[in-house]
Amino acid sequence: MIDTWIIWLILIILTVNTISALITVFHRPRNIVTTWAWILVLVLLPILGFLIYAFLGRGIAQEKIFNISKQEHYSLSQLKKMAIAAQKRPQNASRYDETHYADHIIRFFNETEEAPLTRHNEIKLYFDGQEKFKGMFEDIRQAKETVHVEYYAFIKSDIGDKFLDLLTQKAKEGLEVRILYDPWGSGGTKPKYFKRFQAAGGEVLPFITSKNVIAKTRLNYHLHRKIVVIDGTTGWIGGFNVGDQYVNTTEKFGYWRDTHSRIFGAATLLLQERFFRDWNASLDRNAEPLAFLEKYFPSDKFNSDANLPIQIISDGPDSREEILKDGFIDMIVSAKKSVWIQSPYLVPDDAMFTALTIAARSGVDVRIMIPCMPDHPFIYRATQYYANLLTTYGIKIYSYQKGFLHAKTSVFDGKICSVGSMNHDFRSYSLNFEANAFIYDAKVAHQIARSFENDMKDSLLLTPEIIKEQGMWLHFKQRFSRLLSPIL
């Protein structure tokens, strides 16, 4: 009799759990892959699954973060001033300018994100962490008015200490210095780490979605951008965070291969605006927001002879569109000759997977470079799964062997390229706040392509023989991780 009651109790619990799971998952729109992943977790892990969902599955509709998109679009007015001024003098057209080739994607980004094409830009690329921080620190030392810093990871470390010491010194000099960071990405960095900086007059904020993560039971939606803006004229954007692994002073990952860019020019106005929006959204309710004043957005300090075309594209869950992902899909299916991508994580959704395979089956040279080691085990096994699968479609997958590949770069037909923070996985597509620079210049695209070719010398090309040698147990872990990839 007792056994019968136990069986009935278990059946009732499972039934209630299943019904609750269906109601929970279907109460708001999701893509079908994510829907099935959450059903799997909630049904197979009764009660525990709902605890996992509470922290990883809930949306942010009620968050103040949606005020980001409602703030003033001040950089547009400054860019219009520059455009009017440019019409009054001869333009120096570059033979490397590929805006005619990329007209479709330029219009897509502008109409979807209000991200205009900017000119009057100069750019320098950095492929090594030591060189990147050396160059950025020199720019900060030369700063006269403002330094705005926005990072996913600002880790208490040797390079973090040096960075913070420099920012503290600039604050003591009377400059307006601000740091916006994501505490979740900056694991181990406590608010007290910034006390000396704040005592010097600097200001620091945790990003809005990382405040009170336990009380709000929400671990998703991270600030994944890596942006620094100096005096409103010089901007840094790319893949490097602040931590010792990024400057190759730790042994865990070996050589850390990443890419960052230094932009001097009109595109910096959009990076400045990005910082303002993120900062204001992260302020406490009664705090005074940053005002979009002209002094922060100088439009008359750039080299009028420079003509490098750049768009700065930001994306995140504050948008109803997956703008960056859709833009990449557009460029992949429009490519005629080649698509080269570097990404530490390769977990494409159905739309991206289809775009990549269509391009490969159309004769386009599709190459993707990934790391040879994990920094997140589940994501790495899912990456291996998709690497194996994409190989069967004729896509060349390279595994970087020298250390850890963290670069997020793309080159299309050797004419346009992208450098930024977006990975090719579900989290970057729809959960993280990202930012990328798109450069429509064949000369710059050639630099990125050349770095890809250099990295190929330190990479292993995935082959059917290598895939076969991975073994049944590894293939099982890859398939299992792939099932959970939409929610990792």
Coordinates of C-alpha atoms in Angstrom, one line a residue:
M1 CA 0.0 0.0 0.0
I2 CA 2.8 2.4 0.9
D3 CA 4.6 1.5 -2.3
T4 CA 1.5 2.4 -4.3
W5 CA 1.3 5.8 -2.6
I6 CA 4.9 6.5 -3.3
I7 CA 4.4 5.6 -7.0
W8 CA 1.4 7.9 -7.1
L9 CA 3.2 10.7 -5.4
I10 CA 6.1 10.4 -7.8
L11 CA 3.7 10.4 -10.8
I12 CA 1.9 13.5 -9.4
I13 CA 5.2 15.3 -8.9
L14 CA 6.4 14.5 -12.4
T15 CA 3.1 15.5 -13.9
V16 CA 3.0 18.8 -12.1
N17 CA 6.7 19.4 -12.9
T18 CA 6.1 18.7 -16.6
I19 CA 3.0 21.0 -16.8
S20 CA 4.9 23.7 -14.9
A21 CA 7.9 23.3 -17.3
L22 CA 5.7 23.7 -20.4
I23 CA 4.0 26.8 -18.9
T24 CA 7.3 28.3 -17.8
V25 CA 9.1 27.8 -21.2
F26 CA 6.2 28.9 -23.4
H27 CA 5.2 32.0 -21.5
R28 CA 7.4 34.1 -23.7
P29 CA 8.7 33.8 -27.3
R30 CA 12.0 31.9 -27.8
N31 CA 13.6 30.2 -30.7
I32 CA 12.7 26.5 -31.0
V33 CA 16.2 25.2 -30.1
T34 CA 16.3 27.1 -26.8
T35 CA 12.8 26.1 -26.0
W36 CA 13.6 22.4 -26.4
A37 CA 16.8 22.8 -24.4
W38 CA 14.9 24.3 -21.4
I39 CA 12.2 21.6 -21.6
L40 CA 14.9 19.0 -21.4
V41 CA 16.4 20.6 -18.3
L42 CA 13.1 21.2 -16.5
V43 CA 11.6 17.8 -17.2
L44 CA 14.7 15.7 -16.6
L45 CA 15.8 17.6 -13.5
P46 CA 12.6 18.1 -11.4
I47 CA 12.8 21.0 -8.9
L48 CA 16.5 21.4 -9.6
G49 CA 15.7 22.4 -13.2
F50 CA 13.6 25.3 -12.0
L51 CA 16.4 26.6 -9.7
I52 CA 18.7 26.5 -12.8
Y53 CA 16.0 28.3 -14.8
A54 CA 15.6 31.0 -12.1
F55 CA 19.2 32.0 -12.6
L56 CA 19.7 31.4 -16.3
G57 CA 16.4 31.3 -18.1
R58 CA 14.5 34.4 -17.1
G59 CA 14.2 37.5 -19.3
I60 CA 15.0 41.1 -18.4
A61 CA 11.8 42.8 -19.6
Q62 CA 11.5 44.6 -16.3
E63 CA 15.1 45.8 -16.1
K64 CA 16.1 49.4 -16.5
I65 CA 18.5 48.2 -19.2
F66 CA 15.8 48.8 -21.8
N67 CA 16.3 52.5 -21.2
I68 CA 19.5 52.2 -23.1
S69 CA 17.8 52.3 -26.5
K70 CA 15.6 55.3 -25.4
Q71 CA 18.5 57.6 -24.7
E72 CA 19.6 60.5 -26.9
H73 CA 21.4 59.6 -30.1
Y74 CA 23.7 62.6 -29.8
S75 CA 26.5 61.2 -32.0
L76 CA 24.2 61.3 -35.0
S77 CA 24.0 65.1 -34.9
Q78 CA 27.8 65.4 -34.6
L79 CA 28.3 63.1 -37.5
K80 CA 25.9 65.1 -39.6
K81 CA 28.0 68.2 -38.8
M82 CA 31.0 66.4 -40.1
A83 CA 29.3 65.3 -43.2
I84 CA 28.2 68.9 -44.0
A85 CA 31.7 70.2 -43.5
A86 CA 33.1 67.4 -45.7
Q87 CA 30.9 68.4 -48.6
K88 CA 32.7 71.7 -48.7
R89 CA 36.1 70.3 -49.4
P90 CA 37.5 67.7 -51.9
Q91 CA 37.3 64.1 -50.8
N92 CA 40.3 61.8 -51.0
A93 CA 38.8 58.5 -52.2
S94 CA 40.9 55.4 -51.4
R95 CA 41.4 52.6 -53.8
Y96 CA 41.0 50.3 -50.8
D97 CA 37.5 51.7 -50.0
E98 CA 35.0 48.9 -50.3
T99 CA 31.8 50.7 -49.3
H100 CA 30.4 50.1 -52.8
Y101 CA 30.8 46.4 -52.3
A102 CA 29.3 46.5 -48.8
D103 CA 26.5 48.9 -49.5
H104 CA 23.8 46.4 -48.6
I105 CA 25.1 45.5 -45.2
I106 CA 25.9 49.2 -44.4
R107 CA 22.3 50.1 -45.1
F108 CA 21.1 47.1 -43.0
F109 CA 23.1 48.2 -39.9
N110 CA 22.1 51.8 -40.3
E111 CA 18.4 51.2 -40.7
T112 CA 18.3 48.5 -38.0
E113 CA 20.6 50.0 -35.4
E114 CA 20.8 53.6 -36.5
A115 CA 24.6 53.0 -36.9
P116 CA 25.8 55.4 -39.6
L117 CA 28.9 54.8 -41.7
T118 CA 31.7 57.0 -40.4
R119 CA 34.7 58.3 -42.3
H120 CA 37.6 60.5 -41.2
N121 CA 39.0 57.4 -39.3
E122 CA 42.5 56.0 -38.8
I123 CA 43.0 52.5 -37.4
K124 CA 45.8 50.4 -35.9
L125 CA 45.4 46.7 -35.2
Y126 CA 46.9 44.9 -32.3
F127 CA 47.4 41.1 -32.2
D128 CA 49.4 40.8 -28.9
G129 CA 48.3 41.7 -25.4
Q130 CA 51.6 43.3 -24.3
E131 CA 51.6 45.6 -27.3
K132 CA 47.9 46.4 -27.0
F133 CA 48.2 47.5 -23.3
K134 CA 51.4 49.4 -24.0
G135 CA 49.7 51.4 -26.8
M136 CA 46.5 52.0 -24.8
F137 CA 48.4 53.0 -21.6
E138 CA 50.3 55.6 -23.7
D139 CA 47.1 57.0 -25.0
I140 CA 45.7 57.3 -21.5
R141 CA 48.9 59.0 -20.3
Q142 CA 48.3 61.6 -23.0
A143 CA 44.6 62.1 -22.1
K144 CA 43.6 65.7 -21.3
E145 CA 40.0 65.6 -20.3
T146 CA 38.2 62.2 -20.1
V147 CA 38.9 58.5 -19.9
H148 CA 36.0 56.1 -20.2
V149 CA 36.6 52.4 -19.6
E150 CA 34.1 49.6 -20.2
Y151 CA 35.2 45.9 -19.8
Y152 CA 33.5 42.5 -19.3
A153 CA 36.5 41.4 -17.2
F154 CA 38.5 43.9 -15.1
I155 CA 40.4 41.3 -13.0
K156 CA 42.5 42.0 -9.9
S157 CA 45.9 41.1 -11.4
D158 CA 49.3 42.6 -12.2
I159 CA 48.0 44.2 -15.4
G160 CA 44.8 45.2 -13.7
D161 CA 46.8 46.9 -10.9
K162 CA 48.9 48.8 -13.5
F163 CA 45.8 49.8 -15.4
L164 CA 44.0 51.0 -12.2
D165 CA 47.1 52.8 -11.0
L166 CA 47.3 54.7 -14.3
L167 CA 43.6 55.6 -14.1
T168 CA 43.9 56.7 -10.5
Q169 CA 46.8 59.0 -11.5
K170 CA 44.7 60.6 -14.3
A171 CA 41.9 61.1 -11.8
K172 CA 44.3 62.8 -9.4
E173 CA 45.3 65.1 -12.3
G174 CA 41.7 66.2 -12.4
L175 CA 40.5 64.2 -15.4
E176 CA 37.0 62.7 -15.6
V177 CA 37.7 59.0 -15.3
R178 CA 35.0 56.3 -15.2
I179 CA 35.1 52.5 -15.2
L180 CA 32.1 50.3 -16.1
Y181 CA 32.7 46.6 -15.6
D182 CA 30.8 43.3 -15.3
P183 CA 31.4 41.8 -11.9
W184 CA 30.4 38.3 -13.2
G185 CA 33.2 38.5 -15.8
S186 CA 35.6 40.0 -13.3
G187 CA 35.4 37.1 -11.0
G188 CA 37.3 37.8 -7.8
T189 CA 37.3 41.6 -8.2
K190 CA 35.5 43.1 -5.3
P191 CA 34.2 46.7 -5.1
K192 CA 36.9 47.6 -2.5
Y193 CA 39.5 47.0 -5.2
F194 CA 38.4 50.4 -6.7
K195 CA 38.4 52.3 -3.4
R196 CA 41.7 54.1 -4.0
F197 CA 40.6 55.0 -7.5
Q198 CA 37.4 56.4 -6.2
A199 CA 39.2 58.3 -3.4
A200 CA 41.2 60.0 -6.2
G201 CA 38.0 61.2 -7.8
G202 CA 37.4 58.4 -10.2
E203 CA 33.9 56.8 -10.6
V204 CA 33.1 53.1 -11.0
L205 CA 29.9 51.2 -11.7
P206 CA 29.0 47.5 -12.0
F207 CA 26.9 47.0 -15.1
I208 CA 23.1 47.0 -14.4
T209 CA 22.5 43.3 -15.1
S210 CA 25.3 42.2 -12.7
K211 CA 23.9 44.0 -9.7
N212 CA 22.4 41.9 -7.0
V213 CA 22.5 38.7 -9.1
I214 CA 21.6 36.5 -6.2
A215 CA 18.6 38.6 -5.1
K216 CA 17.4 39.0 -8.6
T217 CA 18.3 35.3 -9.5
R218 CA 19.6 36.3 -12.8
L219 CA 23.1 35.2 -14.1
N220 CA 22.7 35.9 -17.8
Y221 CA 22.9 39.1 -19.8
H222 CA 26.4 40.2 -19.3
L223 CA 28.3 43.3 -20.5
H224 CA 30.7 41.6 -22.9
R225 CA 32.0 44.8 -24.6
K226 CA 35.6 45.8 -24.4
I227 CA 35.7 49.6 -25.0
V228 CA 38.0 52.5 -24.0
V229 CA 37.3 56.1 -25.1
I230 CA 39.9 58.8 -24.5
D231 CA 39.0 62.5 -24.8
G232 CA 36.2 61.5 -27.1
T233 CA 38.6 61.2 -30.0
T234 CA 40.5 57.9 -29.6
G235 CA 38.7 54.6 -29.1
W236 CA 39.8 51.0 -28.4
I237 CA 37.6 48.0 -29.3
G238 CA 38.2 44.3 -29.6
G239 CA 38.6 41.1 -27.7
F240 CA 41.2 41.7 -25.0
N241 CA 39.9 42.0 -21.4
V242 CA 42.0 43.1 -18.4
G243 CA 43.8 40.2 -16.8
D244 CA 47.2 38.6 -16.7
Q245 CA 46.2 35.8 -19.1
Y246 CA 45.6 38.4 -21.8
V247 CA 49.2 39.6 -21.6
N248 CA 50.7 36.1 -21.4
T249 CA 52.0 36.2 -17.9
T250 CA 50.2 33.1 -16.8
E251 CA 50.9 29.5 -17.8
K252 CA 47.4 28.0 -17.8
F253 CA 46.5 28.8 -21.4
G254 CA 50.0 29.4 -22.9
Y255 CA 50.1 32.2 -25.5
W256 CA 46.9 34.2 -25.5
R257 CA 46.1 35.1 -29.1
D258 CA 43.6 38.0 -29.5
T259 CA 42.9 41.0 -31.6
H260 CA 42.1 44.6 -30.7
S261 CA 41.9 47.9 -32.7
R262 CA 42.7 51.5 -31.9
I263 CA 40.5 54.0 -33.8
F264 CA 41.2 57.7 -34.1
G265 CA 38.3 59.4 -35.8
A266 CA 34.6 59.8 -36.2
A267 CA 33.8 56.2 -35.2
T268 CA 34.9 57.1 -31.7
L269 CA 31.8 59.3 -31.3
L270 CA 29.7 56.1 -31.5
L271 CA 32.0 54.3 -29.0
Q272 CA 31.6 57.3 -26.7
E273 CA 27.8 57.2 -27.1
R274 CA 27.8 53.4 -26.3
F275 CA 29.6 54.1 -23.1
F276 CA 27.2 56.9 -22.1
R277 CA 24.2 54.7 -22.7
D278 CA 25.6 51.8 -20.7
W279 CA 26.7 54.0 -17.9
N280 CA 23.4 55.8 -17.5
A281 CA 21.5 52.5 -17.6
S282 CA 23.7 51.2 -14.7
L283 CA 23.2 54.2 -12.4
D284 CA 21.2 54.0 -9.3
R285 CA 17.7 55.4 -9.6
N286 CA 18.3 58.8 -8.1
A287 CA 21.8 59.3 -9.6
E288 CA 22.4 62.1 -12.1
P289 CA 22.9 60.6 -15.6
L290 CA 25.7 61.7 -17.9
A291 CA 24.5 64.5 -20.1
F292 CA 25.2 64.2 -23.8
L293 CA 27.2 67.4 -24.1
E294 CA 29.1 68.5 -27.1
K295 CA 32.4 68.5 -25.2
Y296 CA 32.2 64.7 -24.9
F297 CA 31.6 64.4 -28.7
P298 CA 34.1 66.6 -30.5
S299 CA 33.5 66.7 -34.2
D300 CA 36.3 69.0 -35.2
K301 CA 39.4 67.2 -34.0
F302 CA 39.8 64.5 -36.6
N303 CA 42.1 64.2 -39.6
S304 CA 40.1 65.6 -42.5
D305 CA 42.3 63.7 -44.9
A306 CA 41.6 60.3 -43.4
N307 CA 38.8 58.5 -45.1
L308 CA 38.7 55.0 -43.6
P309 CA 35.0 53.8 -43.5
I310 CA 33.9 52.2 -40.2
Q311 CA 30.6 51.3 -38.6
I312 CA 30.3 50.6 -34.9
I313 CA 27.6 48.1 -34.2
S314 CA 26.3 47.3 -30.8
D315 CA 23.8 44.6 -29.9
G316 CA 22.3 42.9 -26.9
P317 CA 19.1 41.7 -25.2
D318 CA 17.9 45.4 -25.0
S319 CA 17.2 45.0 -28.8
R320 CA 14.4 42.8 -30.2
E321 CA 16.6 42.0 -33.1
E322 CA 19.8 39.9 -33.2
I323 CA 21.5 42.6 -35.2
L324 CA 25.1 41.4 -35.2
K325 CA 24.2 37.8 -35.9
D326 CA 21.9 38.8 -38.8
G327 CA 24.5 41.1 -40.2
F328 CA 27.1 38.3 -40.2
I329 CA 24.6 36.0 -41.9
D330 CA 24.0 38.6 -44.6
M331 CA 27.7 38.9 -45.2
I332 CA 28.3 35.2 -45.2
V333 CA 25.6 34.4 -47.8
S334 CA 26.6 37.4 -49.9
A335 CA 30.3 36.4 -50.0
K336 CA 31.6 35.4 -53.5
K337 CA 35.1 34.0 -52.7
S338 CA 35.9 33.7 -49.0
V339 CA 34.7 33.8 -45.4
W340 CA 37.4 33.6 -42.7
I341 CA 36.3 33.6 -39.1
Q342 CA 38.2 33.4 -35.8
S343 CA 36.1 32.6 -32.6
P344 CA 36.9 31.0 -29.3
Y345 CA 33.5 29.4 -29.3
L346 CA 31.7 27.9 -32.3
V347 CA 28.1 27.0 -31.3
P348 CA 26.0 28.4 -34.2
D349 CA 22.3 28.5 -34.1
D350 CA 20.3 27.0 -37.0
A351 CA 20.3 30.2 -39.1
M352 CA 24.1 30.7 -38.8
F353 CA 24.8 27.0 -39.4
T354 CA 22.7 27.2 -42.6
A355 CA 24.4 30.3 -43.8
L356 CA 27.9 28.8 -43.3
T357 CA 27.0 25.6 -45.1
I358 CA 25.3 27.3 -47.9
A359 CA 28.4 29.4 -48.5
A360 CA 30.6 26.4 -48.4
R361 CA 28.4 24.4 -50.8
S362 CA 28.4 27.4 -53.2
G363 CA 32.1 27.2 -53.6
V364 CA 33.1 29.9 -51.1
D365 CA 36.3 29.3 -49.2
V366 CA 35.0 29.1 -45.6
R367 CA 37.6 28.8 -42.9
I368 CA 37.0 28.9 -39.1
M369 CA 39.7 28.9 -36.5
I370 CA 39.0 27.8 -32.9
P371 CA 41.2 27.1 -29.8
C372 CA 42.7 23.7 -29.1
M373 CA 41.8 23.8 -25.4
P374 CA 38.8 24.8 -23.3
D375 CA 38.3 27.7 -20.9
H376 CA 34.7 26.6 -20.5
P377 CA 34.4 22.7 -20.8
F378 CA 30.8 22.4 -21.9
I379 CA 31.1 25.1 -24.5
Y380 CA 34.4 23.6 -25.8
R381 CA 32.8 20.2 -26.3
A382 CA 29.9 21.8 -28.1
T383 CA 32.4 23.7 -30.2
Q384 CA 34.1 20.4 -31.0
Y385 CA 30.7 18.9 -32.1
Y386 CA 30.0 21.7 -34.5
A387 CA 33.6 21.8 -35.8
N388 CA 33.3 18.1 -36.6
L389 CA 29.9 18.6 -38.3
L390 CA 30.9 21.6 -40.3
T391 CA 34.0 19.7 -41.6
T392 CA 31.6 17.3 -43.3
Y393 CA 30.3 20.2 -45.4
G394 CA 33.7 21.2 -46.7
I395 CA 34.4 24.0 -44.2
K396 CA 38.0 24.1 -43.1
I397 CA 38.3 24.1 -39.3
Y398 CA 41.7 25.1 -37.8
S399 CA 42.5 24.3 -34.2
Y400 CA 45.0 26.9 -32.9
Q401 CA 47.8 25.0 -31.1
K402 CA 50.2 27.7 -29.8
G403 CA 47.9 28.6 -26.9
F404 CA 44.4 30.0 -26.5
L405 CA 42.7 31.7 -29.4
H406 CA 40.4 34.4 -28.1
A407 CA 40.2 36.6 -31.2
K408 CA 36.8 37.5 -32.6
T409 CA 37.6 38.5 -36.2
S410 CA 36.1 38.0 -39.6
V411 CA 37.1 38.7 -43.2
F412 CA 34.8 38.6 -46.2
D413 CA 36.1 38.3 -49.7
G414 CA 39.3 40.0 -48.6
K415 CA 37.4 43.3 -48.7
I416 CA 35.6 44.0 -45.4
C417 CA 36.4 42.8 -41.9
S418 CA 35.1 42.9 -38.4
V419 CA 36.9 43.2 -35.0
G420 CA 35.0 43.1 -31.7
S421 CA 33.6 41.2 -28.8
M422 CA 31.1 38.9 -30.4
N423 CA 31.7 35.1 -30.4
H424 CA 29.8 32.7 -32.6
D425 CA 27.6 31.1 -30.0
F426 CA 24.1 31.5 -28.6
R427 CA 25.2 33.7 -25.7
S428 CA 26.8 36.3 -27.9
Y429 CA 23.9 36.1 -30.4
S430 CA 21.1 36.9 -27.9
L431 CA 22.3 37.1 -24.2
N432 CA 25.4 39.3 -24.0
F433 CA 25.8 43.0 -24.7
E434 CA 28.3 43.1 -27.6
A435 CA 30.1 45.6 -29.8
N436 CA 32.0 45.2 -33.1
A437 CA 33.7 47.5 -35.5
F438 CA 33.1 46.8 -39.2
I439 CA 35.8 48.2 -41.5
Y440 CA 35.1 48.5 -45.2
D441 CA 38.7 48.7 -46.5
A442 CA 40.6 46.1 -48.4
K443 CA 43.9 47.2 -46.9
V444 CA 42.8 46.6 -43.3
A445 CA 41.0 43.4 -44.3
H446 CA 44.3 42.2 -45.7
Q447 CA 46.0 42.8 -42.4
I448 CA 43.4 40.6 -40.6
A449 CA 43.7 38.0 -43.3
R450 CA 47.5 38.0 -43.1
S451 CA 47.2 37.5 -39.3
F452 CA 44.8 34.5 -40.0
E453 CA 47.4 33.0 -42.3
N454 CA 50.1 33.4 -39.7
D455 CA 47.9 31.7 -37.1
M456 CA 47.3 28.9 -39.6
K457 CA 51.0 28.0 -39.3
D458 CA 50.4 27.3 -35.6
S459 CA 47.1 25.4 -36.2
L460 CA 46.0 21.9 -37.0
L461 CA 43.5 21.4 -39.8
L462 CA 40.7 19.2 -38.7
T463 CA 40.3 16.0 -40.9
P464 CA 37.9 13.1 -41.0
E465 CA 40.8 10.9 -39.7
I466 CA 41.3 13.2 -36.6
I467 CA 37.5 13.2 -35.9
K468 CA 37.4 9.4 -36.1
E469 CA 40.3 9.1 -33.6
Q470 CA 38.4 11.2 -31.0
G471 CA 36.6 8.1 -29.7
M472 CA 33.1 7.2 -28.6
W473 CA 33.2 8.8 -25.1
L474 CA 34.5 12.1 -26.4
H475 CA 31.8 12.1 -29.2
F476 CA 29.1 11.4 -26.5
K477 CA 30.3 14.4 -24.4
Q478 CA 30.2 16.6 -27.5
R479 CA 26.7 15.5 -28.4
F480 CA 25.5 16.0 -24.8
S481 CA 27.1 19.4 -24.6
R482 CA 25.5 20.4 -27.9
L483 CA 22.0 19.6 -26.4
L484 CA 22.6 22.1 -23.6
S485 CA 24.5 24.7 -25.7
P486 CA 21.5 27.1 -26.2
I487 CA 21.3 27.7 -22.5
L488 CA 25.0 27.6 -21.5

